[in-house]
Amino acid sequence: MAKHTVVTMPGDGIGNQVLPEALRVLKAVGFDAEYIHADIGWECWCRQGNALPERTVDLLAKHKLGLFGAITSKPKKQAEAELAPELRGKGHSYFSPIVTMRQRFHLDTCIRPCISFPGNPLNFIRKKTDGGFEEPLVNVVVFRQNTEGLYAGVEWTNPPEQVRAALATHSKFKAFTSVPGLDLAISVRIITRQAARKICQAAFEWAKKYGYKSVTICEKPNVLRETSGMMEDEAKAVAKEYRGITLRSTNIDAQTMWLTKNPEDYGVVVASNLFGDVISDAFAGLIGGLGFAASGNIGDEVAVFEPTHGSAPKYAELNPPIVNPIAMFLSAVMMLEHVGEVEKARRIREAIAAVIKEGKVRTYDMMRISGGAKAISQGAASTVQMTDEVLAKLARLSALAETHAELAEVGRK
Ligand code: NAI
Ligand code: MG
């Protein structure tokens, strides 16, 4: 029997291109796992009226470890229009399956590392006064509360009378009391103290474990006094338990500006759900963008790892596939670390770093050319060629390690 069982959910579009490549890499480092395929995404919605089928939920509940590609989500009206005719009008309503999965399994801690690889042509650079440039390396890990906040899913257009009545007890709602129901959309931002405390604790623990000097709470407590206020209060309370790690506080809007000024000054960043989603994409832009942005959704029992990019439908049908599989590889690396296979994780990261540094094999996004069928003829590597190069580097690095070990052995004799 294999040591690990991983539920693999390629999902839609390019999820189906990058996830199988990650499995090749995991195999190459000898990860002892059985993989069980599970469906998720747009096709499931259209055919079954449920983007997260019960079988997938059951498999995750049983095996507790998932590797996810990407899904396609579409706005409410489009979702209704694409549902199989026989399912229409039967009370099915579309909700993002990844958001549902995070809530269902209490995957409340989302970790999104944004760490630059030296030599990546997409790295952030800064102009110097002498006309040259410098390339500060970014080493940020974003902790995003993953189940609450504005993504809690409590929302209405045309809210029920009881909701309007409850809101009318707040003086600020007076400005909206005369708005007709159908013209009134409300999404509720819910933060609980327990969840706020937990994400801040996870952020500080990470900072302590990996030697980061600061944790930045990135909210907007001057305006969102209650919800962001609670996040900030909890960050301050947790910070007291971690001597030697500085707590910094920034506003989400200002932070998106500052991060292009001095990104090397940030370490761990913690935020509520939407702000964490935003700020992690912003930091990811400094280390190469979506082709490099990995994430882990961690709960007390279940953990699911995924690149932060979506299904990129415009590239999904290209043959050969051209998208960058590195974000998916790095998600698999996070999974390895989560299950304690740190040595295998380290080897993959080292091989990726070597491929990037050498710069001979680059997917289209690393070349600043447009994606599309022409990318390959313009010198871009395909998704599979990028994987092949990472595999070749892995083999070379382990051959080198063996030679070193043999030489050391000879030296001892
Ligand atoms: P996207 O992430 O699919 O694509 C955004 C841009 O980045 C596109 O130009 C795409 O070509 C490029 N890109 C994405 N991944 C790449 C990769 N691995 N290598 C190279 N280039 C890459 O986001 P978009 O276009 O906004 O959404 C497409 C669909 O994906 C939508 O239905 C959206 O709802 C869904 N989505 C799903 C997510 C998930 O599964 N977690 C996250 C974000 C979007
Ligand atoms: Mg996002």
Coordinates of C-alpha atoms and ligand atoms in Angstrom, one line a residue:
M1 CA 0.0 0.0 0.0
A2 CA 1.2 3.5 -0.8
K3 CA 2.3 5.7 2.1
H4 CA 0.0 8.6 1.0
T5 CA -3.3 8.9 -0.8
V6 CA -3.9 12.1 -2.7
V7 CA -7.3 13.2 -4.1
T8 CA -6.5 14.8 -7.5
M9 CA -8.9 17.4 -8.8
P10 CA -7.7 18.8 -12.1
G11 CA -11.0 20.7 -12.6
D12 CA -11.4 22.8 -15.8
G13 CA -9.3 24.3 -18.5
I14 CA -5.6 24.4 -17.9
G15 CA -6.1 22.6 -14.6
N16 CA -6.1 19.5 -16.8
Q17 CA -2.8 20.4 -18.3
V18 CA -0.8 21.4 -15.3
L19 CA -1.9 18.8 -12.7
P20 CA -0.7 15.7 -14.6
E21 CA 2.7 17.4 -15.1
A22 CA 3.0 17.9 -11.3
L23 CA 2.3 14.1 -10.9
R24 CA 5.3 13.4 -13.2
V25 CA 7.5 15.5 -11.0
L26 CA 6.2 13.9 -7.7
K27 CA 6.9 10.5 -9.2
A28 CA 10.4 11.5 -10.2
V29 CA 11.3 12.3 -6.5
G30 CA 9.8 9.0 -5.4
F31 CA 6.8 10.4 -3.6
D32 CA 5.1 7.2 -2.5
A33 CA 1.4 7.9 -3.2
E34 CA -1.7 6.6 -4.7
Y35 CA -3.8 9.2 -6.6
I36 CA -7.5 9.1 -6.8
H37 CA -9.2 11.3 -9.4
A38 CA -12.2 13.4 -8.4
D39 CA -14.4 15.7 -10.5
I40 CA -14.9 19.3 -9.7
G41 CA -15.9 22.4 -11.7
W42 CA -17.9 23.8 -14.5
E43 CA -18.7 20.6 -16.3
C44 CA -20.1 19.1 -13.0
W45 CA -22.3 22.2 -12.6
C46 CA -23.6 22.0 -16.1
R47 CA -24.3 18.3 -16.1
Q48 CA -25.2 17.7 -12.4
G49 CA -26.2 21.1 -11.0
N50 CA -23.4 20.8 -8.5
A51 CA -19.8 22.0 -9.1
L52 CA -18.6 20.0 -6.1
P53 CA -20.0 16.5 -6.4
E54 CA -20.6 14.5 -3.2
R55 CA -18.1 11.8 -4.3
T56 CA -15.4 14.4 -4.3
V57 CA -16.4 15.6 -0.9
D58 CA -16.5 12.0 0.4
L59 CA -13.0 11.3 -1.0
L60 CA -11.5 14.4 0.6
A61 CA -13.2 13.6 3.9
K62 CA -11.7 10.1 3.8
H63 CA -8.2 10.8 2.5
K64 CA -7.7 14.4 3.8
L65 CA -5.2 15.4 1.2
G66 CA -6.0 17.1 -2.1
L67 CA -4.2 18.5 -5.1
F68 CA -6.4 20.8 -7.1
G69 CA -5.8 22.4 -10.6
A70 CA -8.3 25.2 -11.4
I71 CA -12.0 25.7 -12.1
T72 CA -14.0 27.9 -14.3
S73 CA -16.6 30.1 -12.5
K74 CA -19.1 32.3 -14.2
P75 CA -21.6 35.0 -13.0
K76 CA -25.0 33.9 -11.8
K77 CA -27.0 34.5 -15.0
Q78 CA -24.5 32.7 -17.2
A79 CA -24.4 29.8 -14.8
E80 CA -28.2 29.5 -15.0
A81 CA -28.0 29.7 -18.8
E82 CA -25.4 26.9 -19.1
L83 CA -27.1 24.4 -16.7
A84 CA -28.5 21.3 -18.5
P85 CA -32.1 22.1 -19.6
E86 CA -33.6 19.2 -17.5
L87 CA -32.0 20.7 -14.3
R88 CA -33.3 24.3 -14.8
G89 CA -35.9 25.6 -12.3
K90 CA -35.1 22.9 -9.8
G91 CA -33.5 25.1 -7.2
H92 CA -29.9 24.6 -8.2
S93 CA -27.7 27.7 -7.7
Y94 CA -24.1 28.0 -8.6
F95 CA -21.5 28.7 -6.0
S96 CA -17.7 28.4 -6.5
P97 CA -16.7 24.8 -5.5
I98 CA -13.4 25.9 -4.2
V99 CA -15.0 28.4 -1.9
T100 CA -17.5 25.7 -0.8
M101 CA -14.7 23.2 -0.3
R102 CA -12.8 25.7 2.0
Q103 CA -15.9 26.3 4.0
R104 CA -17.1 22.7 4.2
F105 CA -13.7 21.3 5.4
H106 CA -12.9 24.4 7.5
L107 CA -9.8 25.1 5.4
D108 CA -9.5 28.3 7.3
T109 CA -5.8 29.0 6.7
C110 CA -4.7 29.9 3.2
I111 CA -0.9 30.1 2.7
R112 CA 0.4 31.9 -0.4
P113 CA 4.2 32.2 -0.6
C114 CA 5.5 34.9 -3.0
I115 CA 9.2 34.2 -3.1
S116 CA 11.3 35.2 -6.1
F117 CA 13.6 32.8 -7.9
P118 CA 16.9 34.5 -8.8
G119 CA 17.1 34.9 -12.6
N120 CA 13.4 34.9 -13.3
P121 CA 13.0 37.5 -16.0
L122 CA 9.7 38.5 -14.5
N123 CA 11.1 39.5 -11.2
F124 CA 10.4 43.0 -9.8
I125 CA 13.2 45.4 -10.6
R126 CA 13.8 49.0 -9.5
K127 CA 15.5 51.8 -11.3
K128 CA 18.6 53.3 -9.7
T129 CA 19.6 57.0 -9.9
D130 CA 22.6 56.1 -12.0
G131 CA 20.4 54.7 -14.7
G132 CA 21.0 51.0 -13.8
F133 CA 18.6 48.8 -11.9
E134 CA 18.5 46.6 -8.9
E135 CA 16.5 43.4 -8.4
P136 CA 15.5 43.1 -4.7
L137 CA 14.5 39.5 -3.9
V138 CA 11.0 39.2 -2.5
N139 CA 10.4 36.7 0.3
V140 CA 6.8 37.2 1.4
V141 CA 4.3 34.6 2.6
V142 CA 0.7 35.8 2.7
F143 CA -1.7 34.2 5.3
R144 CA -5.3 34.7 4.2
Q145 CA -8.3 33.9 6.4
N146 CA -10.0 31.5 4.0
T147 CA -13.6 30.9 5.2
E148 CA -15.1 34.2 6.4
G149 CA -15.1 37.8 5.6
L150 CA -16.7 39.0 2.4
Y151 CA -16.5 35.5 0.9
A152 CA -18.7 34.0 3.6
G153 CA -21.5 33.9 1.0
V154 CA -24.1 35.7 3.0
E155 CA -25.6 38.0 0.4
W156 CA -28.8 39.1 -1.3
T157 CA -30.2 41.1 -4.0
N158 CA -33.7 42.1 -2.9
P159 CA -33.0 41.1 0.7
P160 CA -36.0 39.8 2.8
E161 CA -38.0 42.2 4.9
Q162 CA -36.5 40.9 8.2
V163 CA -33.0 41.7 6.9
R164 CA -34.0 45.2 5.8
A165 CA -35.7 45.7 9.2
A166 CA -32.6 44.6 11.1
L167 CA -30.4 46.8 9.0
A168 CA -32.7 49.7 9.6
T169 CA -31.7 49.6 13.3
H170 CA -28.3 51.0 12.2
S171 CA -28.3 54.8 11.6
K172 CA -26.1 54.5 8.5
F173 CA -28.8 52.4 6.8
K174 CA -31.2 55.4 6.6
A175 CA -29.5 56.4 3.4
F176 CA -30.7 53.2 1.8
T177 CA -34.2 52.6 3.3
S178 CA -36.0 54.0 0.2
V179 CA -34.0 51.9 -2.3
P180 CA -36.3 49.3 -4.0
G181 CA -35.4 45.7 -3.1
L182 CA -34.4 44.7 -6.6
D183 CA -32.0 47.6 -6.8
L184 CA -30.3 46.7 -3.5
A185 CA -27.4 44.2 -3.4
I186 CA -25.8 43.3 0.0
S187 CA -22.8 41.1 0.8
V188 CA -22.1 40.7 4.4
R189 CA -18.5 40.9 5.8
I190 CA -18.4 38.5 8.8
I191 CA -15.3 38.2 11.0
T192 CA -15.3 36.0 14.1
R193 CA -12.8 36.6 16.8
Q194 CA -11.8 33.0 16.9
A195 CA -11.0 32.8 13.2
A196 CA -9.2 36.2 13.3
R197 CA -7.1 34.9 16.2
K198 CA -6.3 31.6 14.4
I199 CA -5.1 33.2 11.2
C200 CA -2.9 35.7 13.1
Q201 CA -1.5 32.8 15.2
A202 CA -0.7 30.8 12.1
A203 CA 1.1 33.8 10.6
F204 CA 3.2 34.4 13.6
E205 CA 4.0 30.7 14.0
W206 CA 5.2 30.6 10.4
A207 CA 7.3 33.8 11.0
K208 CA 8.9 32.1 14.1
K209 CA 9.5 28.8 12.3
Y210 CA 11.1 30.3 9.2
G211 CA 12.9 33.3 10.8
Y212 CA 10.8 36.2 9.4
K213 CA 11.4 39.4 11.3
S214 CA 7.9 40.9 10.8
V215 CA 4.3 40.1 10.4
T216 CA 2.2 42.8 8.7
I217 CA -1.5 42.9 9.3
C218 CA -3.1 44.3 6.1
E219 CA -6.6 45.6 6.7
K220 CA -8.5 48.9 6.7
P221 CA -9.5 49.4 10.4
N222 CA -9.8 53.2 10.0
V223 CA -12.9 52.6 7.9
L224 CA -14.0 49.0 8.5
R225 CA -13.9 49.7 12.2
E226 CA -15.6 46.6 13.3
T227 CA -14.3 43.8 11.1
S228 CA -10.8 45.1 10.2
G229 CA -10.7 46.4 13.8
M230 CA -11.2 42.9 15.1
M231 CA -8.5 41.5 12.9
E232 CA -6.1 44.2 14.0
D233 CA -6.9 43.7 17.7
E234 CA -6.3 40.0 17.4
A235 CA -3.0 40.6 15.6
K236 CA -1.9 42.8 18.4
A237 CA -2.9 40.3 21.1
V238 CA -1.1 37.5 19.3
A239 CA 2.0 39.6 18.7
K240 CA 2.5 39.9 22.4
E241 CA 3.2 36.2 22.5
Y242 CA 6.0 36.4 20.0
R243 CA 8.9 38.5 21.2
G244 CA 11.4 39.5 18.5
I245 CA 8.8 39.5 15.6
T246 CA 7.6 43.0 14.8
L247 CA 3.9 43.6 14.1
R248 CA 3.3 46.1 11.4
S249 CA -0.1 47.4 10.3
T250 CA -0.9 48.7 6.8
N251 CA -4.1 49.5 5.0
I252 CA -4.9 47.3 2.0
D253 CA -5.1 50.2 -0.4
A254 CA -1.8 51.8 0.6
Q255 CA -0.2 48.4 0.8
T256 CA -0.9 47.6 -2.9
M257 CA 1.0 50.8 -3.6
W258 CA 3.9 50.3 -1.2
L259 CA 4.6 46.8 -2.2
T260 CA 6.1 48.0 -5.4
K261 CA 8.3 50.5 -3.5
N262 CA 10.0 48.3 -1.0
P263 CA 8.8 44.7 -1.4
E264 CA 11.9 43.3 0.2
D265 CA 10.9 44.9 3.5
Y266 CA 7.9 42.6 4.0
G267 CA 8.0 39.1 5.5
V268 CA 4.8 37.4 6.6
V269 CA 1.6 39.3 5.7
V270 CA -1.8 38.4 7.2
A271 CA -5.3 39.5 6.1
S272 CA -8.9 38.6 5.9
N273 CA -10.4 36.7 3.0
L274 CA -10.9 39.3 0.2
F275 CA -7.9 41.4 1.2
G276 CA -5.7 38.4 1.4
D277 CA -6.8 37.3 -2.0
V278 CA -6.0 40.8 -3.4
I279 CA -2.7 41.3 -1.7
S280 CA -1.4 37.8 -2.5
D281 CA -2.1 38.4 -6.2
A282 CA -0.3 41.8 -5.9
F283 CA 2.8 40.2 -4.3
A284 CA 2.7 37.3 -6.8
G285 CA 3.0 39.9 -9.6
L286 CA 6.4 40.8 -8.2
I287 CA 7.8 37.3 -8.4
G288 CA 6.5 36.4 -11.9
G289 CA 2.8 36.4 -11.7
L290 CA 0.3 33.6 -11.9
G291 CA 2.7 31.0 -13.4
F292 CA 4.6 31.1 -10.1
A293 CA 1.9 31.6 -7.4
A294 CA 1.2 28.5 -5.3
S295 CA -1.1 28.0 -2.3
G296 CA -2.2 25.7 0.4
N297 CA -5.7 25.6 2.0
I298 CA -5.1 24.1 5.4
G299 CA -7.7 22.9 7.9
D300 CA -7.3 21.0 11.1
E301 CA -7.9 17.7 9.3
V302 CA -8.0 18.3 5.5
A303 CA -5.5 20.2 3.3
V304 CA -5.8 21.1 -0.4
F305 CA -3.0 22.6 -2.5
E306 CA -3.6 24.6 -5.6
P307 CA -2.0 27.1 -7.9
T308 CA -3.7 30.5 -7.5
H309 CA -4.3 30.9 -11.2
G310 CA -7.7 30.0 -12.8
S311 CA -8.6 27.8 -15.7
A312 CA -7.4 30.3 -18.4
P313 CA -10.0 29.1 -20.9
K314 CA -8.4 30.9 -23.8
Y315 CA -5.4 28.5 -23.6
A316 CA -7.2 25.4 -22.6
E317 CA -7.6 24.0 -26.1
L318 CA -4.1 24.6 -27.3
N319 CA -2.1 21.6 -28.5
P320 CA 0.6 21.5 -27.3
P321 CA -0.4 23.3 -24.0
I322 CA 1.7 26.4 -23.4
V323 CA 0.9 27.5 -19.8
N324 CA 3.5 27.5 -17.1
P325 CA 3.2 24.5 -14.8
I326 CA 5.6 25.9 -12.1
A327 CA 2.8 27.3 -9.9
M328 CA 1.3 23.8 -9.9
F329 CA 4.7 22.2 -9.1
L330 CA 5.2 24.7 -6.2
S331 CA 1.8 23.7 -4.9
A332 CA 2.8 20.1 -5.0
V333 CA 6.0 21.1 -3.1
M334 CA 3.8 22.7 -0.4
M335 CA 1.9 19.5 -0.2
L336 CA 5.1 17.5 0.3
E337 CA 6.2 19.9 3.0
H338 CA 2.8 19.6 4.7
V339 CA 3.1 15.8 4.9
G340 CA 6.6 15.9 6.1
E341 CA 8.4 15.0 2.9
V342 CA 10.7 18.0 3.2
E343 CA 13.7 16.5 1.4
K344 CA 11.7 15.7 -1.7
A345 CA 10.2 19.2 -1.6
R346 CA 13.6 20.7 -1.3
R347 CA 14.9 18.7 -4.4
I348 CA 12.0 19.9 -6.5
R349 CA 12.4 23.5 -5.5
E350 CA 16.1 23.3 -6.2
A351 CA 15.5 21.8 -9.7
I352 CA 12.9 24.6 -10.5
A353 CA 15.4 27.2 -9.2
A354 CA 18.1 25.7 -11.5
V355 CA 15.9 25.7 -14.6
I356 CA 14.9 29.3 -14.0
K357 CA 18.4 30.5 -13.3
E358 CA 19.8 28.8 -16.4
G359 CA 17.0 30.4 -18.4
K360 CA 17.2 28.1 -21.5
V361 CA 13.7 26.8 -21.1
R362 CA 11.0 29.3 -20.6
T363 CA 7.2 29.2 -21.1
Y364 CA 5.6 32.1 -22.9
D365 CA 4.8 34.1 -19.8
M366 CA 8.5 34.2 -18.9
M367 CA 9.3 35.7 -22.3
R368 CA 6.9 38.7 -22.3
I369 CA 5.3 37.4 -25.5
S370 CA 1.6 36.9 -26.0
G371 CA 0.2 33.5 -25.2
G372 CA -1.4 31.6 -28.0
A373 CA -0.6 29.0 -30.7
K374 CA 2.2 31.2 -32.0
A375 CA 4.1 31.2 -28.7
I376 CA 5.9 27.9 -29.5
S377 CA 7.2 29.1 -32.9
Q378 CA 8.5 32.2 -31.1
G379 CA 10.7 30.0 -28.9
A380 CA 8.5 29.4 -25.9
A381 CA 8.7 26.0 -24.2
S382 CA 5.5 24.0 -24.0
T383 CA 4.0 23.0 -20.6
V384 CA 5.5 19.5 -21.2
Q385 CA 8.9 20.8 -22.2
M386 CA 9.1 22.8 -19.0
T387 CA 8.3 19.7 -17.0
D388 CA 10.9 17.7 -18.9
E389 CA 13.5 20.3 -18.1
V390 CA 12.6 20.2 -14.4
L391 CA 12.8 16.4 -14.5
A392 CA 16.2 16.6 -16.3
K393 CA 17.5 19.0 -13.6
L394 CA 16.2 16.7 -10.9
A395 CA 18.1 13.8 -12.4
R396 CA 21.3 15.8 -12.8
L397 CA 21.1 17.2 -9.2
S398 CA 20.7 13.7 -7.8
A399 CA 23.5 12.4 -9.9
L400 CA 25.7 15.2 -8.6
A401 CA 24.6 14.5 -5.0
E402 CA 25.6 10.8 -5.5
T403 CA 29.0 11.7 -6.9
H404 CA 29.6 14.0 -3.9
A405 CA 28.6 11.3 -1.6
E406 CA 30.9 8.8 -3.3
L407 CA 33.8 11.3 -3.2
A408 CA 33.1 11.9 0.5
E409 CA 33.2 8.2 1.1
V410 CA 36.5 7.8 -0.8
G411 CA 37.9 10.7 1.3
R412 CA 36.9 9.0 4.5
K413 CA 38.7 5.8 3.4
Ligands
NAI1 P1 -6.8 33.0 -15.0 O1 -5.9 32.9 -13.8 O2 -7.4 31.8 -15.5 O3 -6.0 33.8 -16.1 C1 -5.5 35.1 -16.0 C2 -4.3 35.4 -16.9 O4 -3.2 34.7 -16.5 C3 -4.6 34.9 -18.3 O5 -4.0 35.8 -19.2 C4 -4.0 33.6 -18.4 O6 -3.7 33.2 -19.6 C5 -2.7 33.8 -17.5 N1 -2.4 32.5 -16.8 C6 -3.0 31.9 -15.8 N2 -2.4 30.8 -15.4 C7 -1.2 30.8 -16.2 C8 -0.1 29.8 -16.2 N3 -0.1 28.8 -15.4 N4 0.9 30.1 -17.1 C9 0.8 31.2 -17.8 N5 -0.2 32.1 -17.9 C10 -1.2 31.9 -17.0 O7 -7.9 34.0 -14.6 P2 -9.1 34.6 -15.4 O8 -8.8 34.7 -16.8 O9 -9.6 35.8 -14.7 O10 -10.3 33.5 -15.1 C11 -10.5 32.4 -16.0 C12 -11.4 31.4 -15.2 O11 -10.8 30.9 -14.1 C13 -12.7 32.1 -14.7 O12 -13.8 31.3 -14.9 C14 -12.4 32.3 -13.2 O13 -13.6 32.4 -12.5 C15 -11.6 31.1 -12.9 N6 -10.7 31.2 -11.8 C16 -10.5 30.2 -11.0 C17 -9.6 30.2 -9.9 C18 -9.4 28.9 -9.2 O14 -9.7 27.8 -9.7 N7 -8.9 28.9 -8.0 C19 -8.8 31.3 -9.6 C20 -9.0 32.4 -10.5 C21 -9.9 32.4 -11.6
MG2 MG -7.5 35.3 -6.4

